[in-house]
Coordinates of C-alpha atoms in Angstrom, one line a residue:
Chain N
M1 CA 25.3 -54.3 -2.8
S2 CA 24.1 -57.8 -2.4
L3 CA 26.9 -60.2 -3.0
T4 CA 27.9 -63.6 -1.7
L5 CA 31.5 -64.2 -0.4
A6 CA 32.7 -65.6 -3.7
E7 CA 31.1 -62.7 -5.7
K8 CA 32.7 -60.2 -3.3
I9 CA 36.2 -61.6 -4.0
L10 CA 35.6 -61.8 -7.7
A11 CA 34.1 -58.3 -7.8
K12 CA 37.2 -56.9 -6.1
K13 CA 39.4 -58.7 -8.6
T14 CA 37.6 -57.3 -11.6
G15 CA 36.7 -53.9 -10.1
R16 CA 33.0 -54.3 -11.0
K17 CA 30.0 -56.4 -10.0
V18 CA 30.0 -59.9 -11.4
E19 CA 27.1 -62.2 -12.2
P20 CA 26.9 -66.0 -12.0
G21 CA 27.5 -67.6 -15.4
E22 CA 29.9 -64.9 -16.6
F23 CA 33.4 -66.0 -17.8
L24 CA 36.3 -64.0 -16.4
L25 CA 40.0 -63.9 -17.1
L26 CA 41.7 -63.2 -13.8
E27 CA 45.1 -62.7 -12.3
V28 CA 45.6 -65.1 -9.4
D29 CA 47.2 -64.3 -6.0
V30 CA 48.6 -67.8 -5.5
A31 CA 49.0 -70.9 -7.8
L32 CA 49.9 -74.3 -6.5
G33 CA 51.3 -77.5 -7.9
N34 CA 52.6 -80.7 -6.5
D35 CA 54.9 -83.6 -7.5
I36 CA 52.2 -85.2 -9.6
T37 CA 50.6 -82.2 -11.2
A38 CA 53.5 -79.8 -11.6
P39 CA 55.7 -82.0 -13.9
L40 CA 52.9 -82.0 -16.4
A41 CA 52.4 -78.3 -16.1
I42 CA 56.1 -77.7 -16.6
K43 CA 56.1 -79.9 -19.7
E44 CA 53.2 -77.9 -21.1
F45 CA 54.7 -74.6 -20.2
Y46 CA 57.9 -75.3 -22.2
Q47 CA 56.0 -77.0 -25.1
A48 CA 53.9 -73.8 -25.4
G49 CA 57.2 -71.8 -25.8
G50 CA 57.5 -70.6 -22.2
D51 CA 60.9 -69.4 -21.0
K52 CA 60.6 -67.4 -17.8
I53 CA 57.6 -67.7 -15.7
Y54 CA 55.3 -64.7 -15.4
D55 CA 55.7 -64.1 -11.6
P56 CA 57.6 -66.6 -9.5
E57 CA 56.3 -64.9 -6.3
K58 CA 52.8 -66.3 -6.9
I59 CA 53.9 -69.9 -7.5
V60 CA 54.0 -72.5 -4.7
L61 CA 55.4 -76.0 -5.4
V62 CA 55.1 -78.7 -2.8
S63 CA 56.6 -82.2 -2.9
D64 CA 54.0 -84.2 -0.9
H65 CA 52.2 -86.9 -3.0
F66 CA 54.8 -89.6 -3.8
T67 CA 57.4 -88.3 -1.2
P68 CA 59.6 -89.3 0.4
N69 CA 60.0 -90.8 -3.1
K70 CA 58.6 -94.3 -3.4
D71 CA 60.5 -95.3 -6.5
I72 CA 62.7 -94.1 -9.3
K73 CA 59.9 -92.7 -11.4
S74 CA 58.5 -90.6 -8.6
A75 CA 62.0 -89.4 -7.7
E76 CA 62.4 -88.3 -11.3
Q77 CA 59.1 -86.3 -11.1
A78 CA 60.1 -84.7 -7.8
K79 CA 63.5 -83.8 -9.3
Q80 CA 61.9 -82.2 -12.3
M81 CA 59.9 -79.9 -10.0
R82 CA 62.9 -79.2 -7.8
E83 CA 65.0 -78.1 -10.8
F84 CA 62.2 -76.1 -12.3
A85 CA 61.9 -74.2 -9.0
K86 CA 65.6 -73.5 -9.0
T87 CA 65.7 -72.4 -12.7
Q88 CA 62.6 -70.2 -12.3
K89 CA 63.7 -68.8 -9.0
I90 CA 60.5 -70.0 -7.2
K91 CA 61.2 -69.3 -3.5
K92 CA 58.1 -71.0 -2.3
Y93 CA 59.3 -74.5 -3.1
F94 CA 58.8 -76.9 -0.2
E95 CA 61.1 -79.8 0.1
I96 CA 60.4 -82.8 2.4
G97 CA 61.6 -82.0 5.9
R98 CA 60.8 -78.4 5.4
G99 CA 57.1 -78.6 4.3
G100 CA 54.3 -81.0 4.5
I101 CA 51.0 -81.8 2.9
E102 CA 50.2 -78.8 0.7
H103 CA 46.8 -77.9 2.1
V104 CA 48.0 -78.1 5.7
L105 CA 51.1 -76.2 4.8
L106 CA 50.0 -73.1 2.8
P107 CA 47.6 -71.7 5.5
E108 CA 50.1 -72.5 8.2
E109 CA 52.9 -70.7 6.5
G110 CA 50.6 -67.6 5.9
I111 CA 51.0 -68.0 2.1
V112 CA 47.2 -68.1 1.4
K113 CA 45.4 -65.2 3.1
P114 CA 41.8 -64.2 3.4
G115 CA 40.4 -62.6 0.2
H116 CA 42.9 -64.2 -2.0
L117 CA 42.1 -65.8 -5.3
V118 CA 43.9 -69.1 -5.4
V119 CA 44.2 -71.8 -8.0
G120 CA 45.8 -75.1 -7.3
A121 CA 46.5 -78.1 -9.5
D122 CA 45.0 -80.3 -6.9
S123 CA 41.3 -80.9 -6.3
H124 CA 41.5 -80.2 -2.5
T125 CA 42.7 -76.6 -3.1
C126 CA 39.3 -75.7 -1.8
T127 CA 40.6 -76.2 1.7
Y128 CA 41.8 -72.6 1.9
G129 CA 38.1 -71.5 1.8
A130 CA 38.4 -71.8 5.6
L131 CA 40.4 -68.6 5.5
G132 CA 37.8 -66.7 3.5
S133 CA 39.8 -67.1 0.3
L134 CA 38.4 -68.2 -3.0
A135 CA 40.4 -71.3 -3.7
I136 CA 39.7 -73.4 -6.7
G137 CA 41.1 -76.8 -7.9
V138 CA 42.2 -76.8 -11.5
G139 CA 44.3 -78.9 -13.8
S140 CA 48.0 -78.9 -14.9
T141 CA 47.3 -76.8 -18.0
D142 CA 45.7 -74.1 -15.9
L143 CA 48.8 -74.1 -13.7
A144 CA 50.9 -73.9 -16.9
G145 CA 48.7 -70.9 -17.9
V146 CA 49.6 -69.1 -14.7
F147 CA 53.3 -69.9 -15.3
L148 CA 52.9 -68.3 -18.7
A149 CA 50.7 -65.3 -18.1
G150 CA 49.6 -65.2 -14.4
K151 CA 46.0 -65.7 -15.5
V152 CA 43.3 -68.2 -15.3
W153 CA 39.8 -68.5 -16.8
L154 CA 36.8 -68.8 -14.4
K155 CA 33.1 -69.0 -14.7
V156 CA 31.4 -67.0 -11.9
P157 CA 29.7 -69.7 -9.9
P158 CA 26.3 -69.6 -8.2
T159 CA 26.4 -70.0 -4.5
I160 CA 24.6 -72.5 -2.2
K161 CA 24.3 -71.3 1.4
I162 CA 24.9 -73.7 4.2
E163 CA 23.5 -72.1 7.3
L164 CA 24.9 -73.6 10.5
I165 CA 23.1 -73.2 13.7
G166 CA 24.1 -74.0 17.3
K167 CA 26.9 -76.0 18.7
P168 CA 28.2 -79.5 17.8
K169 CA 27.9 -82.3 20.3
K170 CA 30.9 -83.9 22.1
Y171 CA 33.4 -85.5 19.7
V172 CA 31.5 -84.2 16.6
S173 CA 33.8 -82.2 14.4
G174 CA 34.1 -80.7 11.0
K175 CA 34.4 -84.1 9.4
D176 CA 31.1 -85.3 10.7
I177 CA 29.4 -82.1 9.7
I178 CA 30.7 -82.1 6.1
L179 CA 30.0 -85.8 5.7
K180 CA 26.4 -85.1 6.8
I181 CA 26.1 -82.2 4.3
I182 CA 27.5 -84.3 1.4
S183 CA 25.1 -87.1 2.2
L184 CA 22.3 -84.7 1.8
L185 CA 23.6 -82.9 -1.3
G186 CA 25.1 -85.9 -3.1
T187 CA 28.4 -86.1 -4.9
E188 CA 27.4 -83.7 -7.6
G189 CA 24.8 -81.7 -5.7
A190 CA 27.1 -78.7 -5.7
N191 CA 28.7 -79.2 -9.2
Y192 CA 30.1 -75.9 -10.5
K193 CA 28.8 -74.1 -7.4
V194 CA 30.2 -72.6 -4.3
L195 CA 29.3 -73.9 -0.8
E196 CA 29.2 -70.9 1.5
F197 CA 29.2 -71.9 5.1
S198 CA 27.6 -69.2 7.3
G199 CA 25.2 -68.6 10.2
E200 CA 25.8 -68.1 13.9
G201 CA 27.0 -71.7 14.3
V202 CA 30.2 -70.9 12.4
K203 CA 31.7 -69.2 15.5
N204 CA 31.5 -72.6 17.3
L205 CA 33.7 -74.3 14.8
S206 CA 37.5 -74.4 15.2
M207 CA 39.8 -73.5 12.4
A208 CA 40.7 -77.2 12.0
S209 CA 37.1 -78.1 11.6
R210 CA 36.6 -75.4 9.0
F211 CA 39.6 -76.6 7.0
T212 CA 38.2 -80.1 7.0
M213 CA 34.8 -78.8 5.8
A214 CA 36.1 -76.6 3.1
N215 CA 38.5 -79.4 2.1
M216 CA 35.6 -81.8 1.3
A217 CA 33.4 -79.3 -0.5
I218 CA 34.8 -80.9 -3.7
E219 CA 33.3 -84.2 -2.7
A220 CA 29.9 -82.6 -3.3
G221 CA 31.2 -81.5 -6.7
A222 CA 31.6 -77.9 -5.5
K223 CA 33.9 -75.4 -7.2
T224 CA 34.9 -74.5 -3.6
G225 CA 33.8 -74.1 -0.1
I226 CA 34.1 -70.8 1.7
F227 CA 33.8 -69.4 5.2
P228 CA 33.4 -65.8 6.3
V229 CA 36.4 -64.0 7.8
D230 CA 35.4 -63.7 11.4
E231 CA 37.3 -63.2 14.7
K232 CA 38.7 -66.8 14.6
V233 CA 40.2 -66.2 11.1
I234 CA 41.5 -62.8 12.2
D235 CA 43.2 -64.4 15.2
Y236 CA 44.6 -67.2 13.0
A237 CA 46.1 -64.6 10.7
Q238 CA 47.6 -62.7 13.7
E239 CA 49.3 -65.8 15.0
R240 CA 50.9 -66.1 11.6
G241 CA 52.1 -62.5 11.6
Y242 CA 49.7 -60.8 9.2
K243 CA 46.5 -58.7 9.6
A244 CA 43.2 -59.8 8.2
E245 CA 40.1 -57.7 7.7
P246 CA 36.5 -59.1 8.3
L247 CA 34.8 -60.4 5.2
L248 CA 31.1 -61.3 5.4
P249 CA 28.4 -62.0 2.8
D250 CA 25.8 -59.3 2.3
N251 CA 22.5 -60.0 4.0
S252 CA 20.6 -59.6 0.7
A253 CA 23.1 -61.8 -1.3
K254 CA 21.4 -64.1 -3.8
Y255 CA 21.7 -67.8 -3.2
E256 CA 20.7 -70.6 -5.5
K257 CA 19.6 -72.6 -2.5
I258 CA 19.8 -72.4 1.3
Y259 CA 20.2 -75.4 3.6
K260 CA 20.0 -75.2 7.3
F261 CA 21.8 -77.5 9.7
H262 CA 21.4 -77.6 13.4
L263 CA 24.8 -78.7 14.6
N264 CA 23.6 -80.3 17.8
E265 CA 21.5 -82.7 15.7
I266 CA 24.5 -84.1 13.8
N267 CA 26.0 -87.4 15.1
L268 CA 29.4 -88.8 14.4
Q269 CA 29.4 -90.0 10.8
V270 CA 30.9 -92.8 8.8
A271 CA 30.9 -92.9 5.0
R272 CA 30.6 -96.4 3.6
P273 CA 32.4 -97.4 0.3
C274 CA 32.5 -96.2 -2.5
L275 CA 31.2 -92.7 -2.3
P276 CA 31.8 -89.9 0.3
S277 CA 28.0 -89.3 0.2
N278 CA 27.3 -92.7 1.7
S279 CA 27.5 -91.6 5.3
K280 CA 25.4 -92.9 8.2
D281 CA 25.2 -92.1 11.9
I282 CA 27.8 -94.0 13.9
Q283 CA 25.0 -95.7 16.0
E284 CA 23.8 -97.4 12.9
I285 CA 27.3 -98.5 11.7
E286 CA 28.5 -99.6 15.1
K287 CA 25.7 -102.2 15.3
E288 CA 27.2 -104.0 12.4
K289 CA 30.6 -104.5 14.1
I290 CA 32.5 -104.0 10.8
K291 CA 36.0 -105.4 11.3
I292 CA 38.9 -103.4 10.0
D293 CA 42.5 -104.1 9.0
Q294 CA 43.9 -100.6 8.8
V295 CA 43.4 -97.1 10.2
V296 CA 44.8 -94.0 8.6
I297 CA 44.8 -90.8 10.6
G298 CA 46.1 -87.8 8.7
S299 CA 45.8 -86.2 5.2
C300 CA 44.9 -82.7 4.0
T301 CA 41.5 -83.3 5.5
N302 CA 42.4 -84.3 9.0
G303 CA 46.2 -84.0 9.6
R304 CA 46.3 -80.9 11.7
L305 CA 47.4 -80.6 15.3
E306 CA 43.9 -80.5 16.7
D307 CA 43.1 -83.8 14.8
L308 CA 46.2 -85.5 16.4
R309 CA 45.2 -84.2 19.8
I310 CA 41.8 -85.8 19.6
A311 CA 43.3 -89.0 18.3
A312 CA 46.0 -89.1 21.1
S313 CA 43.4 -88.4 23.8
I314 CA 41.6 -91.6 22.7
M315 CA 44.6 -93.7 21.9
K316 CA 45.8 -93.0 25.4
K317 CA 43.1 -95.3 26.8
S318 CA 44.5 -98.5 25.3
K319 CA 46.5 -100.1 22.5
V320 CA 45.7 -100.6 18.9
H321 CA 43.8 -103.9 18.4
E322 CA 45.9 -106.9 17.5
N323 CA 44.3 -107.3 14.1
V324 CA 44.7 -103.6 13.1
R325 CA 47.6 -101.5 11.7
C326 CA 47.3 -97.9 12.6
I327 CA 49.2 -95.2 10.6
V328 CA 49.3 -91.7 11.9
I329 CA 50.5 -89.0 9.6
P330 CA 51.1 -85.5 10.9
G331 CA 50.2 -83.0 8.1
S332 CA 53.3 -81.0 8.2
Q333 CA 56.8 -80.7 9.7
K334 CA 55.4 -78.0 12.1
V335 CA 52.4 -80.2 13.1
Y336 CA 54.8 -83.1 13.6
Y337 CA 57.1 -81.0 15.8
A338 CA 54.3 -79.6 17.9
A339 CA 52.8 -83.1 18.3
L340 CA 56.2 -84.3 19.5
Q341 CA 56.6 -81.5 22.0
E342 CA 53.1 -82.1 23.4
G343 CA 53.8 -85.8 23.9
L344 CA 51.2 -86.9 21.3
I345 CA 53.8 -88.8 19.2
E346 CA 54.8 -90.7 22.4
T347 CA 51.2 -91.7 23.0
F348 CA 50.9 -92.9 19.4
I349 CA 54.0 -95.0 19.6
Q350 CA 53.1 -96.5 23.0
S351 CA 49.7 -97.4 21.5
N352 CA 51.5 -99.3 18.7
C353 CA 50.7 -96.8 15.9
V354 CA 53.3 -96.2 13.2
V355 CA 54.0 -92.5 12.8
S356 CA 54.7 -91.6 9.2
P357 CA 56.4 -88.5 7.9
P358 CA 54.0 -85.9 6.3
T359 CA 52.8 -87.3 3.0
C360 CA 49.6 -87.8 1.0
G361 CA 50.9 -91.4 0.5
P362 CA 48.1 -93.8 1.4
C363 CA 45.1 -91.5 0.8
L364 CA 45.5 -91.9 -2.9
G365 CA 46.9 -95.5 -2.7
G366 CA 50.4 -94.1 -3.6
H367 CA 52.5 -95.7 -0.9
M368 CA 53.0 -95.9 2.9
G369 CA 49.9 -97.9 3.6
V370 CA 48.4 -99.4 0.4
L371 CA 45.6 -102.0 0.9
A372 CA 45.6 -105.6 -0.3
K373 CA 42.7 -107.4 -1.9
G374 CA 39.7 -107.7 0.5
E375 CA 41.2 -105.4 3.2
R376 CA 39.2 -102.8 4.9
A377 CA 40.3 -99.4 6.3
V378 CA 38.9 -96.6 8.3
A379 CA 40.5 -93.4 7.1
T380 CA 40.3 -89.7 8.1
T381 CA 41.0 -88.9 4.4
N382 CA 38.5 -87.6 1.9
R383 CA 37.7 -90.2 -0.8
N384 CA 36.5 -93.8 -0.4
F385 CA 36.3 -94.6 -4.2
R386 CA 36.8 -98.1 -5.4
G387 CA 40.6 -98.9 -5.4
R388 CA 41.5 -95.4 -4.1
M389 CA 43.8 -96.8 -1.3
G390 CA 45.1 -99.9 -3.1
H391 CA 43.5 -103.0 -4.5
P392 CA 40.2 -102.4 -6.4
E393 CA 38.6 -104.9 -4.0
S394 CA 39.7 -103.2 -0.8
E395 CA 37.3 -100.9 1.1
I396 CA 37.5 -97.5 2.7
Y397 CA 35.3 -96.1 5.4
L398 CA 35.6 -92.4 5.9
A399 CA 35.4 -91.0 9.5
S400 CA 36.8 -88.4 11.9
P401 CA 40.0 -88.8 13.9
A402 CA 37.8 -89.6 16.9
V403 CA 36.0 -92.4 15.3
A404 CA 39.1 -93.7 13.5
S405 CA 41.1 -93.8 16.8
A406 CA 38.3 -95.6 18.7
S407 CA 38.0 -98.1 15.8
A408 CA 41.7 -98.7 15.9
L409 CA 41.5 -99.7 19.5
K410 CA 38.4 -101.9 19.2
G411 CA 39.2 -103.5 15.8
F412 CA 35.8 -102.6 14.4
I413 CA 34.1 -99.3 13.5
C414 CA 32.8 -97.7 16.7
S415 CA 32.3 -94.5 18.5
P416 CA 34.7 -93.1 21.1
E417 CA 31.7 -93.1 23.4
S418 CA 31.7 -96.9 23.5
L419 CA 35.3 -97.2 24.9
Chain F
M1 CA 34.2 -80.9 -36.6
Q2 CA 32.8 -84.4 -37.3
I3 CA 33.6 -87.6 -35.4
K4 CA 32.5 -91.2 -36.2
G5 CA 33.2 -94.2 -34.0
K6 CA 32.1 -97.3 -32.1
V7 CA 30.7 -96.7 -28.6
F8 CA 31.8 -98.0 -25.2
I9 CA 29.3 -97.6 -22.4
F10 CA 30.2 -96.7 -18.8
G11 CA 28.0 -96.0 -15.8
D12 CA 27.6 -93.1 -13.3
N13 CA 30.3 -91.6 -11.1
I14 CA 33.3 -92.7 -13.2
N15 CA 35.8 -90.9 -11.1
T16 CA 39.4 -90.1 -12.0
D17 CA 40.7 -93.0 -9.8
L18 CA 38.7 -95.3 -12.1
I19 CA 39.9 -93.4 -15.3
I20 CA 43.5 -93.6 -14.3
P21 CA 44.5 -95.0 -10.8
A22 CA 47.0 -92.9 -8.9
R23 CA 49.5 -95.8 -9.0
Y24 CA 50.1 -95.0 -12.7
L25 CA 50.6 -91.3 -12.2
L26 CA 54.4 -91.7 -12.4
T27 CA 54.5 -90.3 -15.9
S28 CA 52.6 -87.7 -18.0
D29 CA 53.2 -89.5 -21.3
P30 CA 49.7 -90.0 -22.8
Q31 CA 50.7 -93.2 -24.6
E32 CA 51.9 -94.7 -21.3
L33 CA 48.9 -93.6 -19.3
A34 CA 46.6 -94.9 -22.1
K35 CA 47.6 -98.5 -21.3
Y36 CA 45.9 -98.2 -17.8
C37 CA 42.9 -96.2 -18.9
F38 CA 39.8 -97.4 -17.0
E39 CA 42.0 -100.2 -15.5
D40 CA 40.2 -100.7 -12.2
I41 CA 36.7 -100.8 -13.7
R42 CA 37.5 -102.6 -17.0
P43 CA 40.9 -104.4 -16.6
G44 CA 42.8 -104.5 -19.8
F45 CA 40.6 -101.8 -21.5
G46 CA 43.6 -99.6 -22.4
Q47 CA 45.3 -102.5 -24.2
R48 CA 42.4 -103.4 -26.4
N49 CA 42.8 -103.0 -30.2
D50 CA 39.4 -101.6 -30.8
V51 CA 39.7 -98.6 -28.3
Q52 CA 41.5 -96.4 -30.9
G53 CA 39.0 -94.3 -32.7
S54 CA 36.1 -95.1 -30.3
I55 CA 33.7 -92.9 -28.4
V56 CA 32.9 -93.2 -24.6
I57 CA 29.4 -92.7 -23.4
A58 CA 28.9 -92.5 -19.6
G59 CA 26.3 -91.5 -17.0
E60 CA 26.3 -88.8 -14.4
N61 CA 29.3 -87.0 -12.8
F62 CA 32.0 -88.3 -15.2
G63 CA 35.5 -87.4 -14.0
S64 CA 34.7 -86.6 -10.4
G65 CA 37.5 -86.6 -7.8
S66 CA 41.1 -85.7 -8.3
S67 CA 42.2 -82.8 -10.5
R68 CA 44.6 -85.1 -12.3
E69 CA 44.8 -84.0 -16.0
H70 CA 46.3 -87.4 -16.5
A71 CA 42.6 -88.6 -16.7
P72 CA 41.6 -86.8 -20.0
L73 CA 45.2 -87.4 -21.2
A74 CA 44.9 -91.1 -20.7
I75 CA 41.6 -91.1 -22.6
K76 CA 43.1 -89.0 -25.4
G77 CA 46.2 -91.1 -25.5
A78 CA 44.1 -94.2 -25.9
G79 CA 42.8 -92.7 -29.1
I80 CA 39.3 -92.2 -27.8
K81 CA 37.9 -89.4 -29.9
C82 CA 35.2 -88.1 -27.7
V83 CA 33.5 -88.5 -24.3
L84 CA 29.7 -88.0 -24.1
A85 CA 28.1 -88.1 -20.6
K86 CA 25.0 -87.1 -18.8
S87 CA 27.1 -84.7 -16.8
F88 CA 30.7 -83.9 -16.2
S89 CA 32.5 -83.1 -12.9
R90 CA 33.8 -79.5 -13.0
I91 CA 37.6 -80.0 -13.0
F92 CA 37.4 -82.8 -15.6
L93 CA 35.4 -80.5 -17.9
R94 CA 38.0 -77.8 -17.7
N95 CA 40.9 -80.2 -18.2
A96 CA 39.2 -81.7 -21.2
I97 CA 38.6 -78.3 -22.8
N98 CA 42.1 -77.1 -21.8
I99 CA 43.8 -80.0 -23.5
G100 CA 41.4 -80.3 -26.5
L101 CA 39.6 -83.5 -25.7
P102 CA 36.2 -83.2 -27.3
I103 CA 33.3 -83.8 -24.8
G104 CA 29.6 -83.3 -24.8
E105 CA 26.6 -83.5 -22.5
L106 CA 24.0 -86.0 -23.7
S107 CA 20.9 -86.7 -21.7
L108 CA 19.4 -89.7 -23.5
I109 CA 22.3 -92.1 -23.0
N110 CA 20.0 -95.1 -22.6
E111 CA 19.4 -94.9 -26.4
F112 CA 22.9 -96.2 -26.9
K113 CA 24.3 -99.7 -26.6
E114 CA 27.9 -100.9 -26.4
G115 CA 29.2 -101.4 -30.0
D116 CA 26.8 -98.9 -31.6
E117 CA 28.3 -96.9 -34.5
I118 CA 27.6 -93.2 -34.0
E119 CA 28.3 -89.9 -35.7
I120 CA 28.8 -86.6 -33.9
N121 CA 28.7 -83.2 -35.7
F122 CA 30.1 -80.7 -33.2
S123 CA 29.2 -77.7 -35.4
S124 CA 25.5 -78.6 -35.5
G125 CA 25.5 -80.4 -32.1
K126 CA 23.8 -83.4 -33.7
I127 CA 24.5 -87.1 -32.9
V128 CA 23.2 -89.9 -35.1
N129 CA 23.0 -93.5 -33.8
R130 CA 23.6 -95.6 -37.0
R131 CA 21.9 -98.7 -35.4
T132 CA 18.6 -97.0 -34.7
Q133 CA 19.0 -94.0 -37.1
K134 CA 17.7 -91.8 -34.3
T135 CA 19.1 -88.3 -33.9
F136 CA 20.1 -86.6 -30.6
E137 CA 21.4 -83.2 -29.6
I138 CA 24.3 -82.2 -27.4
K139 CA 24.3 -78.9 -25.5
P140 CA 26.6 -76.4 -27.3
Y141 CA 29.5 -74.9 -25.3
P142 CA 29.3 -71.2 -24.4
P143 CA 31.1 -68.9 -26.9
F144 CA 34.1 -68.3 -24.6
L145 CA 34.8 -72.1 -24.2
Q146 CA 34.3 -72.5 -28.0
E147 CA 37.1 -69.9 -28.5
I148 CA 39.4 -71.9 -26.3
I149 CA 38.6 -75.1 -28.2
I150 CA 39.0 -73.4 -31.6
S151 CA 42.4 -72.0 -30.5
G152 CA 43.5 -75.6 -29.8
G153 CA 43.5 -75.4 -26.0
W154 CA 44.0 -72.9 -23.2
L155 CA 47.7 -72.2 -23.6
N156 CA 47.3 -71.4 -27.3
Y157 CA 44.4 -69.2 -26.5
L158 CA 46.5 -67.3 -23.9
K159 CA 49.3 -66.8 -26.4
T160 CA 46.9 -65.3 -29.0
L161 CA 45.5 -63.1 -26.2
G162 CA 49.0 -61.9 -25.5
T163 CA 49.6 -60.8 -29.1
K164 CA 46.2 -59.1 -29.2
E165 CA 47.1 -57.1 -26.0
E166 CA 50.5 -56.1 -27.4
R167 CA 48.9 -54.6 -30.5

């Protein structure tokens, strides 16, 4: 056999070898929707004559985008999803106060497991690739199709191998590594393809870093990002009460392209507006002393406990600059509670940050931190598109929690090393 | 299938935030979404009278970013008959096919200007620019995707599949 990780998962699903370019009709293990995408899927499901959903066990619905509801319309959308979950007996429905941001939540709850085929009506579904699952962002009609028949159509994707070598430098995390990779590949460099992260350097990356990297595979256009199931993943599974088996690509697997990255050569990165591929080394950006109005630390990209620990360790040194508003968003109720118990929340409050409940809110310019005309933010989120976080003439710089925290204290974009 | 219409030209990397900003995702009604179609890149576009029946031609990576199906829905709701682009981002492509918004990959987009009248024949894959009388070709969809389109979208396809299996 000579299969990539994605091909292995698809071959197991179909019971035969699969080739890139083939179209498959597959049963999924998990399908996800949220308060923006699920209402549309629900509407389409009923319009198509749906009555009872195919398998409620496979469906996960999370209220996280416009929640806690920002206005009447968003409340109506959330209500629609809540009532659908009740009618259809969907047990994995996550209400606010019991859940969090979908892509932080599902791995944490042990819902997505290594080897799973997952589709989600959210583009950052690819996050779960950190667990060695094949997790693909789709649309609402695809989710409606899973409601109706449990199935999805997929084209077997070719794979690009990202070989990681060595250890990252101090403060350098998954965010910097993936921004560097995207700057090299471009925003459609991996369109329709899988980014397979492998090589001996993988063992030096924490699970949080892996989630961040898989999360942003979509920003290079990729169908998904995927990591092997190694000891770290097996331990992660064990901590969540289930057993995982190792899953590695074959040595002779065929890749469309192979890129090598020496992790110790990657510096802290900052992506300028308006593309995630616009990243530069912090040394270069810091020289410009780019003043900022807002910092957002959180999101499905960087809202995990490890991210908050790094942020707090830097915030401890001083207080948020007088011209800056700093919003910290724990990614889930569990992350929030752990951060509280560890004293991280206290640090944030003492540094004059505002701590928000888990929500996607500001990342997509929804609520809880929307930018005015001409304002500039550093965010640990995933997209710096024009108008993404508010006014079309506001600006977003993407960075890691370490850089975002240091910048919050100084008032301009800088490295934690400069504090 | 044959489509005729006036062309609107857009650039590269027209992402889903530009097609329909998240602040308007409070509904899934195509007519309502249509009002804000391309709002942050061309304010007022969705409210123009001449958008109905038009064709959008764009550059590379059209529809990148979010998975929001509201993006192709807003375009369809605005009465835009077809989107031609140098390349499409993956999720946008599947959403367009799933909801039955005609799209096509066209490499020579520089041969078109805003306001050109064009004709697209989806069966032959031919495009004619009435201004220059030049003919172009779009890449045909693979047979599987054509079946979905002919069925009238993914859910209809799934339903016919169900009846086939039962037999």
